[in-house]
């Protein structure tokens, strides 16, 4: 970075740190109002934002429209979470002269914001995982200031969103510096190294995420780095399911592979199905999928290279050839479906298993006699994924299904039955995370539980009421739920024994 | 390690992994029974255990007696936590055809055990942070198998405790391999590198902890490493408090510094007090503290070296000379209290600020006109501690107290008012953790919240009831509390706007 850029970054981080200091004491209802105001103002500016999003990302109008709606819902959901305050997990231990181990002091504990959260925006969700997306909503709901490293794939949309978001937050009474954006990889790394930053979140490639995770861990004061990296989301079709008609299955598979040109972290990269089914015919019989622009030059070139490699692997053949064509400075693609068998997959795992980010997926045929090996295959070949899916039918071998399903629950964060992994709903029970390397820390970045990434606990011992944070004061001025341990409750924990 | 040791370690880890696989489905009430049985059997064997503990560690009989009682209480507390099941944070989203963003699938999410937890035992709590201590209790309560790397400071006690614990767990119906111990540093590192281990906890020195943290992070599959490292626990006495009689303050300080020969992670390493108070006299007037054996040869030698360095720092003088003497192969110590001033502390921070593990503490005099700088001192010199304390009085400058107290809440995990940091109670509201480097991940290792370190979330989408884990089945066979999102509740999250 040149001196000017460094000065700008420094001012941004100073402003974020100052905002974080005053946000700690802001009533959660004010934070909630801010989030709701952002939602409303984004919706009010939708025509211009959608136009920008479509132009900069190549995503379709229906897709970005739905994504903006999701983003607004997400902001309102986190507003509710902030205001309800249960996320603070406030706990109050009354002082207890009869505590089983001697006098117990007055202890009060709650979760507090970390300070400044640096959020690396993703390319593939210009609203939902970008400036005002889920990570930002969760971090703001928790009471942090947020600095977003804008993605270079949609700079104008990022700036427009930031401007709207900052304005809405400011009008809602939140401090200057509550949200800001920075641009450029160098600024992103520099911010990640800065002592004023307390945590970071990231959605993107495995290589990029691991690099940034190492930066976060290598600081004099390491900070939590919540990276969502690659995932190939295997789907397993059981023998009994494969004996039923395959048309719906093929259609669901293709929709999940080709939606948003496959540029989704939950795109099914592998479909396991018994040899001898007519899946190739069922896929080929589907109506052709229209060409879709790829998000960025880097993604397009990565996809083309990866596709070329996969198409020449001995033992892999094309079911759908697909296309990658250049037009007006962009790459456009139609889905490519390859087919191979389990032994080739195992033999050539080093080549075949990496994520192909784009509309490509691999059908893997297994011998029906090998069905009992599928759980082991899932454990060994797919040890860390966001999702795992299983398509079952009434006539299945129950123990096979149980074992495979239970294995998928160990190696992935969300297990889907008779459905597809794309289309991540924003709800309390969502988990969008998984064992390494799908995430660097197995925590969710979607759904209300995502707020827990951006909090830490503080306990206050024997503290006069006026010195306590509002969440822990006797009068409970924030009106949050709190759990109590009353004096005398510990009697049963002791024993009459010699100790 | 030689081949035999490697074979033994391999068998231990294989057994732990097998236990972890079956523990996942064990009813929490059985796990709770197991924990309670361990508590009862440890109490039943108290005479022999206490004898061993006293002999191997040099801790006094009253101290190890209290610690064993605490350990039993801790096991029973975690038994209650396991059985109640609230820790699973079970969440059920009903399917919702009217969800604001389109049809919502059925989603059910709960926290599940990580698998095998490796717990590096501490030297200074031969019961409470050792084989059947808090980390073990929390990890078992969460449903994990536990491998404890025994501390070489109390090998016979570790073996005896392991034998009792294994027997109790086995008789309670828990699988072979639910708890095991390994011995030796090499075995510990080897286990930490082993793919069958899913998380680790550690209580010990900063250097040792950082080394192990790097091993955990450097694995092909990095795992969470919950290290509790060093802490110097600064205590600040305000000007108004310093004007009141100091006898109680001096007595409390000395008790906190010298208890267990200062070999506690919460020992106050620094006491800030205005220049001109009679604290030196008040300390000198206290009855002398008896000699106390130091825990291990390594700790003793580290303490002697550190004390020698500190005593020769220009600008530091002795208030209490203290002693370090050799007797029957052990080092014995009485408390050493040094005194310096704030400017010397700042100037010689590289030498003075490191933890002195043992009965040594430094009184730091500040100019009463510098009182308003104390918050900044706390932030800059003590950025990551388990605790921070403040002694106040009625006549204090309120803004000074507020600022210092609030700063201590940012740089430490527990803030104590008019009390001392040692004596960590095991309760729901305890937080025993803090910003780096006091812990590698700011999570508590004491109190019921400690269970959250050893869990991960899994979401189940559109899953038939019979395939769900018990915690999420319709009939709720484990009888745990669950939160529900009912269909139709999302209506308010949408908008009438253009999106």
PDB file of N, CA and C in Angstrom, chain A residues 116-160:
ATOM      1  N   UNK A 116     -13.634  -5.041  17.472  1.00  0.00           N
ATOM      2  CA  UNK A 116     -13.692  -4.779  16.031  1.00  0.00           C
ATOM      3  C   UNK A 116     -13.599  -6.108  15.283  1.00  0.00           C
ATOM      4  N   UNK A 117     -14.599  -6.396  14.466  1.00  0.00           N
ATOM      5  CA  UNK A 117     -14.601  -7.613  13.659  1.00  0.00           C
ATOM      6  C   UNK A 117     -14.312  -7.238  12.204  1.00  0.00           C
ATOM      7  N   UNK A 118     -13.342  -7.928  11.629  1.00  0.00           N
ATOM      8  CA  UNK A 118     -12.988  -7.727  10.223  1.00  0.00           C
ATOM      9  C   UNK A 118     -13.631  -8.843   9.416  1.00  0.00           C
ATOM     10  N   UNK A 119     -14.460  -8.458   8.453  1.00  0.00           N
ATOM     11  CA  UNK A 119     -15.217  -9.444   7.688  1.00  0.00           C
ATOM     12  C   UNK A 119     -14.779  -9.403   6.229  1.00  0.00           C
ATOM     13  N   UNK A 120     -14.196 -10.488   5.759  1.00  0.00           N
ATOM     14  CA  UNK A 120     -13.789 -10.591   4.360  1.00  0.00           C
ATOM     15  C   UNK A 120     -14.999 -11.039   3.537  1.00  0.00           C
ATOM     16  N   UNK A 121     -15.504 -10.157   2.709  1.00  0.00           N
ATOM     17  CA  UNK A 121     -16.707 -10.460   1.947  1.00  0.00           C
ATOM     18  C   UNK A 121     -16.422 -11.512   0.870  1.00  0.00           C
ATOM     19  N   UNK A 122     -17.467 -12.232   0.511  1.00  0.00           N
ATOM     20  CA  UNK A 122     -17.361 -13.280  -0.504  1.00  0.00           C
ATOM     21  C   UNK A 122     -17.757 -12.729  -1.866  1.00  0.00           C
ATOM     22  N   UNK A 123     -17.319 -13.416  -2.907  1.00  0.00           N
ATOM     23  CA  UNK A 123     -17.677 -13.007  -4.276  1.00  0.00           C
ATOM     24  C   UNK A 123     -19.070 -13.462  -4.660  1.00  0.00           C
ATOM     25  N   UNK A 124     -19.480 -14.604  -4.094  1.00  0.00           N
ATOM     26  CA  UNK A 124     -20.632 -15.294  -4.686  1.00  0.00           C
ATOM     27  C   UNK A 124     -21.979 -14.934  -4.062  1.00  0.00           C
ATOM     28  N   UNK A 125     -21.945 -14.157  -2.995  1.00  0.00           N
ATOM     29  CA  UNK A 125     -23.180 -13.641  -2.406  1.00  0.00           C
ATOM     30  C   UNK A 125     -22.991 -12.142  -2.194  1.00  0.00           C
ATOM     31  N   UNK A 126     -23.236 -11.346  -3.235  1.00  0.00           N
ATOM     32  CA  UNK A 126     -22.912  -9.912  -3.144  1.00  0.00           C
ATOM     33  C   UNK A 126     -23.741  -9.167  -2.102  1.00  0.00           C
ATOM     34  N   UNK A 127     -24.819  -9.774  -1.639  1.00  0.00           N
ATOM     35  CA  UNK A 127     -25.570  -9.196  -0.520  1.00  0.00           C
ATOM     36  C   UNK A 127     -25.386 -10.038   0.751  1.00  0.00           C
ATOM     37  N   UNK A 128     -25.689 -11.322   0.671  1.00  0.00           N
ATOM     38  CA  UNK A 128     -25.848 -12.137   1.881  1.00  0.00           C
ATOM     39  C   UNK A 128     -24.548 -12.486   2.579  1.00  0.00           C
ATOM     40  N   UNK A 129     -23.425 -12.513   1.839  1.00  0.00           N
ATOM     41  CA  UNK A 129     -22.107 -12.712   2.469  1.00  0.00           C
ATOM     42  C   UNK A 129     -21.196 -11.555   2.099  1.00  0.00           C
ATOM     43  N   UNK A 130     -21.763 -10.363   2.057  1.00  0.00           N
ATOM     44  CA  UNK A 130     -20.946  -9.209   1.703  1.00  0.00           C
ATOM     45  C   UNK A 130     -21.163  -8.093   2.731  1.00  0.00           C
ATOM     46  N   UNK A 131     -21.138  -6.865   2.296  1.00  0.00           N
ATOM     47  CA  UNK A 131     -21.048  -5.731   3.232  1.00  0.00           C
ATOM     48  C   UNK A 131     -22.088  -5.765   4.351  1.00  0.00           C
ATOM     49  N   UNK A 132     -23.357  -6.014   3.985  1.00  0.00           N
ATOM     50  CA  UNK A 132     -24.405  -6.040   5.005  1.00  0.00           C
ATOM     51  C   UNK A 132     -24.948  -7.464   5.184  1.00  0.00           C
ATOM     52  N   UNK A 133     -24.085  -8.428   4.948  1.00  0.00           N
ATOM     53  CA  UNK A 133     -24.512  -9.828   4.971  1.00  0.00           C
ATOM     54  C   UNK A 133     -24.517 -10.435   6.367  1.00  0.00           C
ATOM     55  N   UNK A 134     -24.522 -11.756   6.390  1.00  0.00           N
ATOM     56  CA  UNK A 134     -24.712 -12.489   7.637  1.00  0.00           C
ATOM     57  C   UNK A 134     -23.629 -12.245   8.667  1.00  0.00           C
ATOM     58  N   UNK A 135     -22.363 -12.219   8.247  1.00  0.00           N
ATOM     59  CA  UNK A 135     -21.288 -12.007   9.217  1.00  0.00           C
ATOM     60  C   UNK A 135     -21.397 -10.618   9.832  1.00  0.00           C
ATOM     61  N   UNK A 136     -21.698  -9.639   8.975  1.00  0.00           N
ATOM     62  CA  UNK A 136     -21.854  -8.273   9.474  1.00  0.00           C
ATOM     63  C   UNK A 136     -23.045  -8.179  10.429  1.00  0.00           C
ATOM     64  N   UNK A 137     -24.167  -8.766  10.038  1.00  0.00           N
ATOM     65  CA  UNK A 137     -25.364  -8.718  10.884  1.00  0.00           C
ATOM     66  C   UNK A 137     -25.090  -9.370  12.241  1.00  0.00           C
ATOM     67  N   UNK A 138     -24.435 -10.521  12.218  1.00  0.00           N
ATOM     68  CA  UNK A 138     -24.155 -11.229  13.472  1.00  0.00           C
ATOM     69  C   UNK A 138     -23.198 -10.432  14.348  1.00  0.00           C
ATOM     70  N   UNK A 139     -22.168  -9.865  13.738  1.00  0.00           N
ATOM     71  CA  UNK A 139     -21.174  -9.124  14.519  1.00  0.00           C
ATOM     72  C   UNK A 139     -21.771  -7.832  15.086  1.00  0.00           C
ATOM     73  N   UNK A 140     -22.582  -7.146  14.288  1.00  0.00           N
ATOM     74  CA  UNK A 140     -23.237  -5.933  14.796  1.00  0.00           C
ATOM     75  C   UNK A 140     -24.247  -6.282  15.885  1.00  0.00           C
ATOM     76  N   UNK A 141     -25.002  -7.340  15.674  1.00  0.00           N
ATOM     77  CA  UNK A 141     -25.990  -7.752  16.681  1.00  0.00           C
ATOM     78  C   UNK A 141     -25.316  -8.017  18.015  1.00  0.00           C
ATOM     79  N   UNK A 142     -24.096  -8.560  17.952  1.00  0.00           N
ATOM     80  CA  UNK A 142     -23.356  -8.860  19.176  1.00  0.00           C
ATOM     81  C   UNK A 142     -22.772  -7.615  19.818  1.00  0.00           C
ATOM     82  N   UNK A 143     -22.823  -6.479  19.100  1.00  0.00           N
ATOM     83  CA  UNK A 143     -22.329  -5.234  19.682  1.00  0.00           C
ATOM     84  C   UNK A 143     -20.932  -4.835  19.238  1.00  0.00           C
ATOM     85  N   UNK A 144     -20.432  -5.467  18.181  1.00  0.00           N
ATOM     86  CA  UNK A 144     -19.119  -5.120  17.664  1.00  0.00           C
ATOM     87  C   UNK A 144     -19.201  -4.008  16.627  1.00  0.00           C
ATOM     88  N   UNK A 145     -18.073  -3.357  16.372  1.00  0.00           N
ATOM     89  CA  UNK A 145     -17.915  -2.564  15.159  1.00  0.00           C
ATOM     90  C   UNK A 145     -17.401  -3.504  14.075  1.00  0.00           C
ATOM     91  N   UNK A 146     -17.752  -3.206  12.830  1.00  0.00           N
ATOM     92  CA  UNK A 146     -17.404  -4.108  11.730  1.00  0.00           C
ATOM     93  C   UNK A 146     -16.654  -3.343  10.644  1.00  0.00           C
ATOM     94  N   UNK A 147     -15.550  -3.934  10.223  1.00  0.00           N
ATOM     95  CA  UNK A 147     -14.841  -3.443   9.038  1.00  0.00           C
ATOM     96  C   UNK A 147     -14.961  -4.538   7.985  1.00  0.00           C
ATOM     97  N   UNK A 148     -15.527  -4.197   6.840  1.00  0.00           N
ATOM     98  CA  UNK A 148     -15.671  -5.191   5.780  1.00  0.00           C
ATOM     99  C   UNK A 148     -14.594  -4.968   4.728  1.00  0.00           C
ATOM    100  N   UNK A 149     -13.845  -6.017   4.463  1.00  0.00           N
ATOM    101  CA  UNK A 149     -12.942  -5.960   3.320  1.00  0.00           C
ATOM    102  C   UNK A 149     -13.806  -6.340   2.107  1.00  0.00           C
ATOM    103  N   UNK A 150     -14.107  -5.324   1.296  1.00  0.00           N
ATOM    104  CA  UNK A 150     -15.011  -5.521   0.159  1.00  0.00           C
ATOM    105  C   UNK A 150     -14.407  -6.502  -0.840  1.00  0.00           C
ATOM    106  N   UNK A 151     -15.269  -7.262  -1.499  1.00  0.00           N
ATOM    107  CA  UNK A 151     -14.748  -8.161  -2.522  1.00  0.00           C
ATOM    108  C   UNK A 151     -14.590  -7.406  -3.833  1.00  0.00           C
ATOM    109  N   UNK A 152     -13.443  -7.646  -4.486  1.00  0.00           N
ATOM    110  CA  UNK A 152     -13.147  -6.914  -5.729  1.00  0.00           C
ATOM    111  C   UNK A 152     -14.090  -7.319  -6.864  1.00  0.00           C
ATOM    112  N   UNK A 153     -14.880  -8.375  -6.645  1.00  0.00           N
ATOM    113  CA  UNK A 153     -15.820  -8.790  -7.685  1.00  0.00           C
ATOM    114  C   UNK A 153     -17.030  -7.872  -7.825  1.00  0.00           C
ATOM    115  N   UNK A 154     -17.338  -7.098  -6.803  1.00  0.00           N
ATOM    116  CA  UNK A 154     -18.492  -6.183  -6.900  1.00  0.00           C
ATOM    117  C   UNK A 154     -18.214  -4.899  -6.119  1.00  0.00           C
ATOM    118  N   UNK A 155     -17.205  -4.149  -6.570  1.00  0.00           N
ATOM    119  CA  UNK A 155     -16.786  -2.965  -5.802  1.00  0.00           C
ATOM    120  C   UNK A 155     -17.841  -1.869  -5.728  1.00  0.00           C
ATOM    121  N   UNK A 156     -18.549  -1.630  -6.816  1.00  0.00           N
ATOM    122  CA  UNK A 156     -19.517  -0.537  -6.784  1.00  0.00           C
ATOM    123  C   UNK A 156     -20.700  -0.897  -5.894  1.00  0.00           C
ATOM    124  N   UNK A 157     -21.125  -2.149  -5.987  1.00  0.00           N
ATOM    125  CA  UNK A 157     -22.210  -2.584  -5.105  1.00  0.00           C
ATOM    126  C   UNK A 157     -21.761  -2.513  -3.641  1.00  0.00           C
ATOM    127  N   UNK A 158     -20.515  -2.914  -3.390  1.00  0.00           N
ATOM    128  CA  UNK A 158     -20.003  -2.871  -2.013  1.00  0.00           C
ATOM    129  C   UNK A 158     -20.035  -1.444  -1.490  1.00  0.00           C
ATOM    130  N   UNK A 159     -19.587  -0.505  -2.319  1.00  0.00           N
ATOM    131  CA  UNK A 159     -19.572   0.899  -1.864  1.00  0.00           C
ATOM    132  C   UNK A 159     -21.002   1.415  -1.642  1.00  0.00           C
ATOM    133  N   UNK A 160     -21.890   1.077  -2.568  1.00  0.00           N
ATOM    134  CA  UNK A 160     -23.273   1.546  -2.430  1.00  0.00           C
ATOM    135  C   UNK A 160     -23.914   0.952  -1.174  1.00  0.00           C
TER     136      UNK A 160
END
